[in-house]
XYZ file of C-alpha atoms in Angstrom:
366
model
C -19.957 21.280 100.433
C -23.622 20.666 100.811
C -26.064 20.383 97.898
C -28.913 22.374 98.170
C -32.404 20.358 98.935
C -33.524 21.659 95.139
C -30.866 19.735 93.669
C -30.827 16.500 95.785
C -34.720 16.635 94.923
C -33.522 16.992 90.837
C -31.255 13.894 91.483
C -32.963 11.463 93.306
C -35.898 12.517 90.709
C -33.701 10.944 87.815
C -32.961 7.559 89.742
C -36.268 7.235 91.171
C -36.651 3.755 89.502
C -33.765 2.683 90.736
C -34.658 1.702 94.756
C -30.936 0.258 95.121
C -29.771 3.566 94.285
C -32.024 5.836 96.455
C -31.427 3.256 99.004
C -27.531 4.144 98.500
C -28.280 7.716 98.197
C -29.662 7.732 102.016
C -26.265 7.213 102.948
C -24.021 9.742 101.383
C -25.321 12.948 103.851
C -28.372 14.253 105.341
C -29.662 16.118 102.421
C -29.617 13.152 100.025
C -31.318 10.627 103.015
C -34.150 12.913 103.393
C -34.827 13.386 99.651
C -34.238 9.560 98.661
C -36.429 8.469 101.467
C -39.326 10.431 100.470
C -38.881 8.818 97.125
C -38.165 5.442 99.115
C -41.447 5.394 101.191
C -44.035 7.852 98.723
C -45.191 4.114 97.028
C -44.730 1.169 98.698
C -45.827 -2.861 97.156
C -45.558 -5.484 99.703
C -46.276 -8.619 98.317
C -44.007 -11.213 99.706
C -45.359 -12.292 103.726
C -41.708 -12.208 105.073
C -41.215 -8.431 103.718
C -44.433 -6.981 104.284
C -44.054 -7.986 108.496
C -40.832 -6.625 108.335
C -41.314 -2.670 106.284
C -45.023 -2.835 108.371
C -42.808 -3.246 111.830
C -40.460 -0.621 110.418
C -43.166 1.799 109.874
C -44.852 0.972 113.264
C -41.404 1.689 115.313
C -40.713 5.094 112.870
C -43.248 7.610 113.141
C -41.091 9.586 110.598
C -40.395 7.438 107.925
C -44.138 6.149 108.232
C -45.501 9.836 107.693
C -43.747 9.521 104.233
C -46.235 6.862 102.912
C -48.683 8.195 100.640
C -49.976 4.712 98.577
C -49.717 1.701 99.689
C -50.702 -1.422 97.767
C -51.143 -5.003 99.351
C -51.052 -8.400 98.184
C -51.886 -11.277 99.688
C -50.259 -13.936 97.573
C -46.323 -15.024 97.536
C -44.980 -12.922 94.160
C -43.328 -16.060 93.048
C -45.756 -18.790 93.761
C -47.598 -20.782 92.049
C -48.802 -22.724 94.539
C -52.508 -22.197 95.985
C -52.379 -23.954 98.981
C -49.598 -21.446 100.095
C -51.713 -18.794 99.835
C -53.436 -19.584 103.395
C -50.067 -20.332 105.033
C -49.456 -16.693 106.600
C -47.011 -16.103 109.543
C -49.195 -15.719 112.893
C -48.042 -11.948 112.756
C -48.646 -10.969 109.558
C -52.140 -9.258 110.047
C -51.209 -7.400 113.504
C -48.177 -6.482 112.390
C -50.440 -4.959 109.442
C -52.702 -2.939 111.644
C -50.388 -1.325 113.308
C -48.585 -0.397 110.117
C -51.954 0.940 109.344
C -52.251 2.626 112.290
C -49.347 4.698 111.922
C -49.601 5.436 107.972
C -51.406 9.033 108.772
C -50.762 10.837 105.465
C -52.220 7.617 103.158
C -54.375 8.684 100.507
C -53.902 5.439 98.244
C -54.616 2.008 99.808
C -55.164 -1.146 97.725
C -55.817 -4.774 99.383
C -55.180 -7.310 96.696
C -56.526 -10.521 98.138
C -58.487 -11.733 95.263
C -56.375 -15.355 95.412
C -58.848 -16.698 97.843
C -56.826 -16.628 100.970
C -58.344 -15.017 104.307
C -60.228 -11.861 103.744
C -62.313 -11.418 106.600
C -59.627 -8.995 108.422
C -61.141 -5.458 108.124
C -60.652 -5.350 111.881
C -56.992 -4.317 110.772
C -58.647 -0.404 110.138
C -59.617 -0.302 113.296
C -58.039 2.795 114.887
C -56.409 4.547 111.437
C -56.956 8.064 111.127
C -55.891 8.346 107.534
C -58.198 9.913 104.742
C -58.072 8.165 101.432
C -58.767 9.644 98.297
C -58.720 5.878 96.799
C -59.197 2.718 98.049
C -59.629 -0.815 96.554
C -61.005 -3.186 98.729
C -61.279 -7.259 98.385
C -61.678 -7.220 102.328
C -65.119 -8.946 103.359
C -67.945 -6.246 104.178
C -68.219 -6.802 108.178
C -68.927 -3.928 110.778
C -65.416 -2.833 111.047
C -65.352 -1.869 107.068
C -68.182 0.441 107.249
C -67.382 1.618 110.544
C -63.653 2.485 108.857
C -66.365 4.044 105.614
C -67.705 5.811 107.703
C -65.002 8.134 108.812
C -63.311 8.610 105.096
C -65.030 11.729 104.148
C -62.788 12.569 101.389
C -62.885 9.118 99.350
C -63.762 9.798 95.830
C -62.948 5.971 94.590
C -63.624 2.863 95.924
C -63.523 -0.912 94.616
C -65.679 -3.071 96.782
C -65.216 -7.024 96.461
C -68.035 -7.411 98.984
C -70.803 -6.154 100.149
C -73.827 -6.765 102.554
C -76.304 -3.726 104.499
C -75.456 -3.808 108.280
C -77.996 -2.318 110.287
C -75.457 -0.583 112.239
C -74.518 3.227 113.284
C -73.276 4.660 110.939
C -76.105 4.024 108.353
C -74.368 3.220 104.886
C -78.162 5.456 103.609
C -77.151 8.719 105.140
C -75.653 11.258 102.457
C -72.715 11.423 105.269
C -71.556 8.526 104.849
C -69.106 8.315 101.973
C -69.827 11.841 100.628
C -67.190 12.540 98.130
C -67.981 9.327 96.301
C -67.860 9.700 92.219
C -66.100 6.375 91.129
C -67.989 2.934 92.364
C -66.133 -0.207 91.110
C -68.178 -3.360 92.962
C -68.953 -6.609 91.989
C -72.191 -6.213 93.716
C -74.886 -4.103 92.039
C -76.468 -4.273 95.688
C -73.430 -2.142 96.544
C -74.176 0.047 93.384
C -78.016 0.225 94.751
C -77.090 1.488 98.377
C -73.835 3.555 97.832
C -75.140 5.785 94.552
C -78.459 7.806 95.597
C -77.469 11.516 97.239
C -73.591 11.486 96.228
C -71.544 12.719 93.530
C -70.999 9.128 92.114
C -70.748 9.532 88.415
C -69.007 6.546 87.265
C -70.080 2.665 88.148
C -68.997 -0.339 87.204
C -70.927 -3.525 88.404
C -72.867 -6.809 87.458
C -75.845 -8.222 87.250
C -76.416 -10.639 91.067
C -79.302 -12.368 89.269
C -78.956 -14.807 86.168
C -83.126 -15.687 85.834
C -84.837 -12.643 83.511
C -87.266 -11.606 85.316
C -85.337 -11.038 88.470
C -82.537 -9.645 86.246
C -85.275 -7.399 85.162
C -86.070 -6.246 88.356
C -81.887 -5.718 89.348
C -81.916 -3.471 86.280
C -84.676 -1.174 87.143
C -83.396 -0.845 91.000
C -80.050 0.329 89.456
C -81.361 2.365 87.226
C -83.637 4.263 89.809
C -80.156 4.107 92.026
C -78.326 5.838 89.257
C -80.846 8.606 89.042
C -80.721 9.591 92.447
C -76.942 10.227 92.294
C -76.120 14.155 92.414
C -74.416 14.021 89.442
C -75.318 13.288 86.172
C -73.992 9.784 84.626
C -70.790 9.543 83.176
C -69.586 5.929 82.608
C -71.718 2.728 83.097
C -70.034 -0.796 82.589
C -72.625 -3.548 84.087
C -71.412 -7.365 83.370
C -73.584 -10.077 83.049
C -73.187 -13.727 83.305
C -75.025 -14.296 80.341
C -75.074 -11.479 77.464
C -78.227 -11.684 75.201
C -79.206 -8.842 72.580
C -82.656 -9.148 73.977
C -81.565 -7.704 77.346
C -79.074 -5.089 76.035
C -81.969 -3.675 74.241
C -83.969 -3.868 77.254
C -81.044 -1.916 79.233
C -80.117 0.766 76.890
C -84.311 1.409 76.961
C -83.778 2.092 80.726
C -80.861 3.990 80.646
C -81.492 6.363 77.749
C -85.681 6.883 78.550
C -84.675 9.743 80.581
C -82.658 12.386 79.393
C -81.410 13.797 82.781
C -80.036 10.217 83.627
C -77.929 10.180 80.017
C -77.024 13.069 78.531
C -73.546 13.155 79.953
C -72.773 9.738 79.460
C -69.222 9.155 77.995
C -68.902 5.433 78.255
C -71.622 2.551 78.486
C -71.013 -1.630 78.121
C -70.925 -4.386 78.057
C -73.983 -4.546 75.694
C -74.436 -7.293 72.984
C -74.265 -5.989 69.028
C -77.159 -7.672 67.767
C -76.569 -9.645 64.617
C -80.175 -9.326 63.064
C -80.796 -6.264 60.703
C -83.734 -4.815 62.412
C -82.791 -5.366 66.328
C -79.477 -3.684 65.288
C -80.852 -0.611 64.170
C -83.187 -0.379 67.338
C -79.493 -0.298 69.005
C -78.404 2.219 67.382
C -81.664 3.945 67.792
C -81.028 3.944 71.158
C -77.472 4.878 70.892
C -78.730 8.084 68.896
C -80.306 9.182 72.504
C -76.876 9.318 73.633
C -74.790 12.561 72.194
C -71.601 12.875 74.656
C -71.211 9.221 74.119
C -67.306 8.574 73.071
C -66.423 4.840 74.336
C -68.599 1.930 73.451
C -68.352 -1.981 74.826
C -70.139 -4.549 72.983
C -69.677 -8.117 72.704
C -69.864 -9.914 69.248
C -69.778 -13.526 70.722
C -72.502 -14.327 68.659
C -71.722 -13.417 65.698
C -70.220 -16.289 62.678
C -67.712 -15.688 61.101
C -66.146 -13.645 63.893
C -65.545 -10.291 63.374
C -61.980 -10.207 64.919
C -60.277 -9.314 61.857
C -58.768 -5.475 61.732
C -60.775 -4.504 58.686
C -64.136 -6.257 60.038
C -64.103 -4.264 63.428
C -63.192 -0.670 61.352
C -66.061 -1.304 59.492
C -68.067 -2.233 62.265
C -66.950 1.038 63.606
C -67.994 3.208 60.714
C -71.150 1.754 60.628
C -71.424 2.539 64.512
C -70.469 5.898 63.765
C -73.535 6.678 60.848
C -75.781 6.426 64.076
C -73.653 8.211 66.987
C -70.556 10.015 65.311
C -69.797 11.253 68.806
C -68.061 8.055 69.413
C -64.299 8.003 69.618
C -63.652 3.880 70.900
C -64.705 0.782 70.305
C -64.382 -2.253 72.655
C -65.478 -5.140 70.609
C -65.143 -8.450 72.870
C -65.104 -11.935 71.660
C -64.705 -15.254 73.737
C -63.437 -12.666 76.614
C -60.862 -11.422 74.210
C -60.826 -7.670 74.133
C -60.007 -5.725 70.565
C -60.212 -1.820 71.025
C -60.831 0.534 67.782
C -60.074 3.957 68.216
C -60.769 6.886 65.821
C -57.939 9.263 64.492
C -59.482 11.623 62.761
C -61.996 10.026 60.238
C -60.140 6.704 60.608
C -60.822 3.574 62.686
C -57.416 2.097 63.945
C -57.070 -1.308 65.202
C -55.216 -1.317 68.192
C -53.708 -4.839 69.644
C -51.894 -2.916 72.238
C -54.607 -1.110 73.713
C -55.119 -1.270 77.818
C -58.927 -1.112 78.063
C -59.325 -2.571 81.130
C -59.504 1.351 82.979
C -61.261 3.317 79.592
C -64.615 3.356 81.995
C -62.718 5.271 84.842
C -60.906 7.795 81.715
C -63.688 8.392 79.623
């Protein structure tokens, strides 16, 4: 007796975790394989050289099973090693057998290339030819013509991390409102990328840095984002702009920009990573500035500077509350230290230290 497909569905739901079990579930009849392989194929993580050639030649040869692939999430490194020189050492195969892979993923809407390691990253050639449209995409491929040609035809991206980035003078034009028109989430370590990809979309969320350590030219990076940000057509919702060097001085100088025009910050949700002055008087200019600010509810700010450090639970709460005197619309705190992250959060009318706390994504949920 056959199960119906509602009930296969129910029980390859329940072992969904378990791949050894949906793979044994393709075998027991029909109804089961074609549940368990949507499960099966829906997310896929190739990390390892050896597997990825062989599930992208599977896909290549099986126009069926490839159909199934919604995300797919790349890595360039060997899971288990250790070793850097290995990175580089990739089978002669690896990257075509990649593109066609690509090639044949048509339903994709989640694509992540995780080649941060170092290894070879000048391969957007491999999106040559896909006809897939992407809702999100992170990208640590270098920017060459082949990327934003590939850009150019995702009309329904709405997220994109860019590890590179450099302005082609090449058809299509990365200026043109067509190009990249659902855009609202901009990760890029670039704030050149920031500068080209906001103006005339819907981009409402950016994370960046600053190119330029020397003030004045930092100066002038600060006031071409800004103007960037302003031209977006929709109003600001999270900003998180890293610096190589974090001074109070500056911060002040950048919450001045942001907040000296309403339109640009009255939705803003989230803003860092801005230094908490230690001095009386430049600290309640800060919070004068975060007073401009009423949807604010997340706040980043690095204490660095401050001796003794105020890591300890009860010296962040009451950092918080005293935060909170100036902009009680503020629900988190991200106090860093040394690159270590602590995270406050409010529960009611109490500040609660979280160790726990992921904050890594609070910009994008915000």
């Amino acid at each position: 007796m056959a199960f119906p497909p509602d009930a296969c569905s129910l029980i390859v739901k329940y072992v969904a975790d378990f791949r050894s079990t949906l793979v044994a579930l393709c075998t027991v009849s029909k109804q089961f394989q074609v549940a368990a392989e949507r499960a099966l194929y829906n997310t896929l993580h190739l990390k390892e050289y050896d597997v990825t050639i062989t599930v992208c030649r599977l896909l290549a040869r099986s126009p069926r099973l490839a159909g199934l692939v919604v995300a797919l999430s790349v890595y360039s490194q060997e899971e288990e090693s250790d070793d850097a020189s290995e990175e580089s050492e990739l089978p002669e195969d690896y990257w075509s057998a990649l593109a066609s892979a690509l090639r044949s993923v048509t339903r994709l809407r989640f694509l992540n290339f995780y080649f941060s390691g170092g290894g070879q990253t000048d391969k957007a050639w491999i999106l040559d030819g896909c006809t897939f449209q992407l809702r999100t995409f992170h990208c640590d491929l270098a920017w060459d013509a082949s990327l934003q040609s590939f850009l150019a035809t995702q009309s329904r991206l709405s997220d994109l991390y860019l590890a590179d980035f450099q302005s082609l003078a090449i058809a299509p034009s990365i200026s043109t409102s067509v190009f990249l028109p659902k855009l609202s989430t901009l990760e890029c370590t670039f704030s050149e990328a920031a500068a080209a990809l906001v103006p005339d979309r819907p981009v409402c969320r950016v994370k960046t840095c600053f190119t330029h350590s020397r003030l004045e030219e930092k100066r002038t990076e600060l006031q071409i984002i800004v103007a960037s940000l302003r031209q977006s057509k929709r109003r600001l919702r999270a900003l998180d702009i890293a610096d190589s060097s974090y001074t109070p001085d500056f911060s002040l100088e950048l919450l001045s920009h942001v907040t000296s025009q309403q339109s640009l910050c009255a939705e803003l949700r989230y803003i860092g990573t801005l230094v908490l002055p230690v001095a009386g008087q430049q600290r309640l200019e800060f919070y004068g500035y975060l007073m401009r600010l009423p949807q604010l509810r997340c706040l980043e700010v690095d204490v660095s500077d401050w001796d003794p450090p105020p890591t300890h639970a009860a010296a962040l709460r009451a950092l918080t509350h005293e935060l909170r005197l100036y902009c009680p619309s503020v629900t988190s705190v991200i106090y860093v230290y040394d690159f270590e992250r602590h995270l406050v959060r409010m529960e009611g009318h109490i500040a609660v230290y979280d160790e726990d706390a992921a904050t890594e994504n609070l910009w994008r949920e915000t």
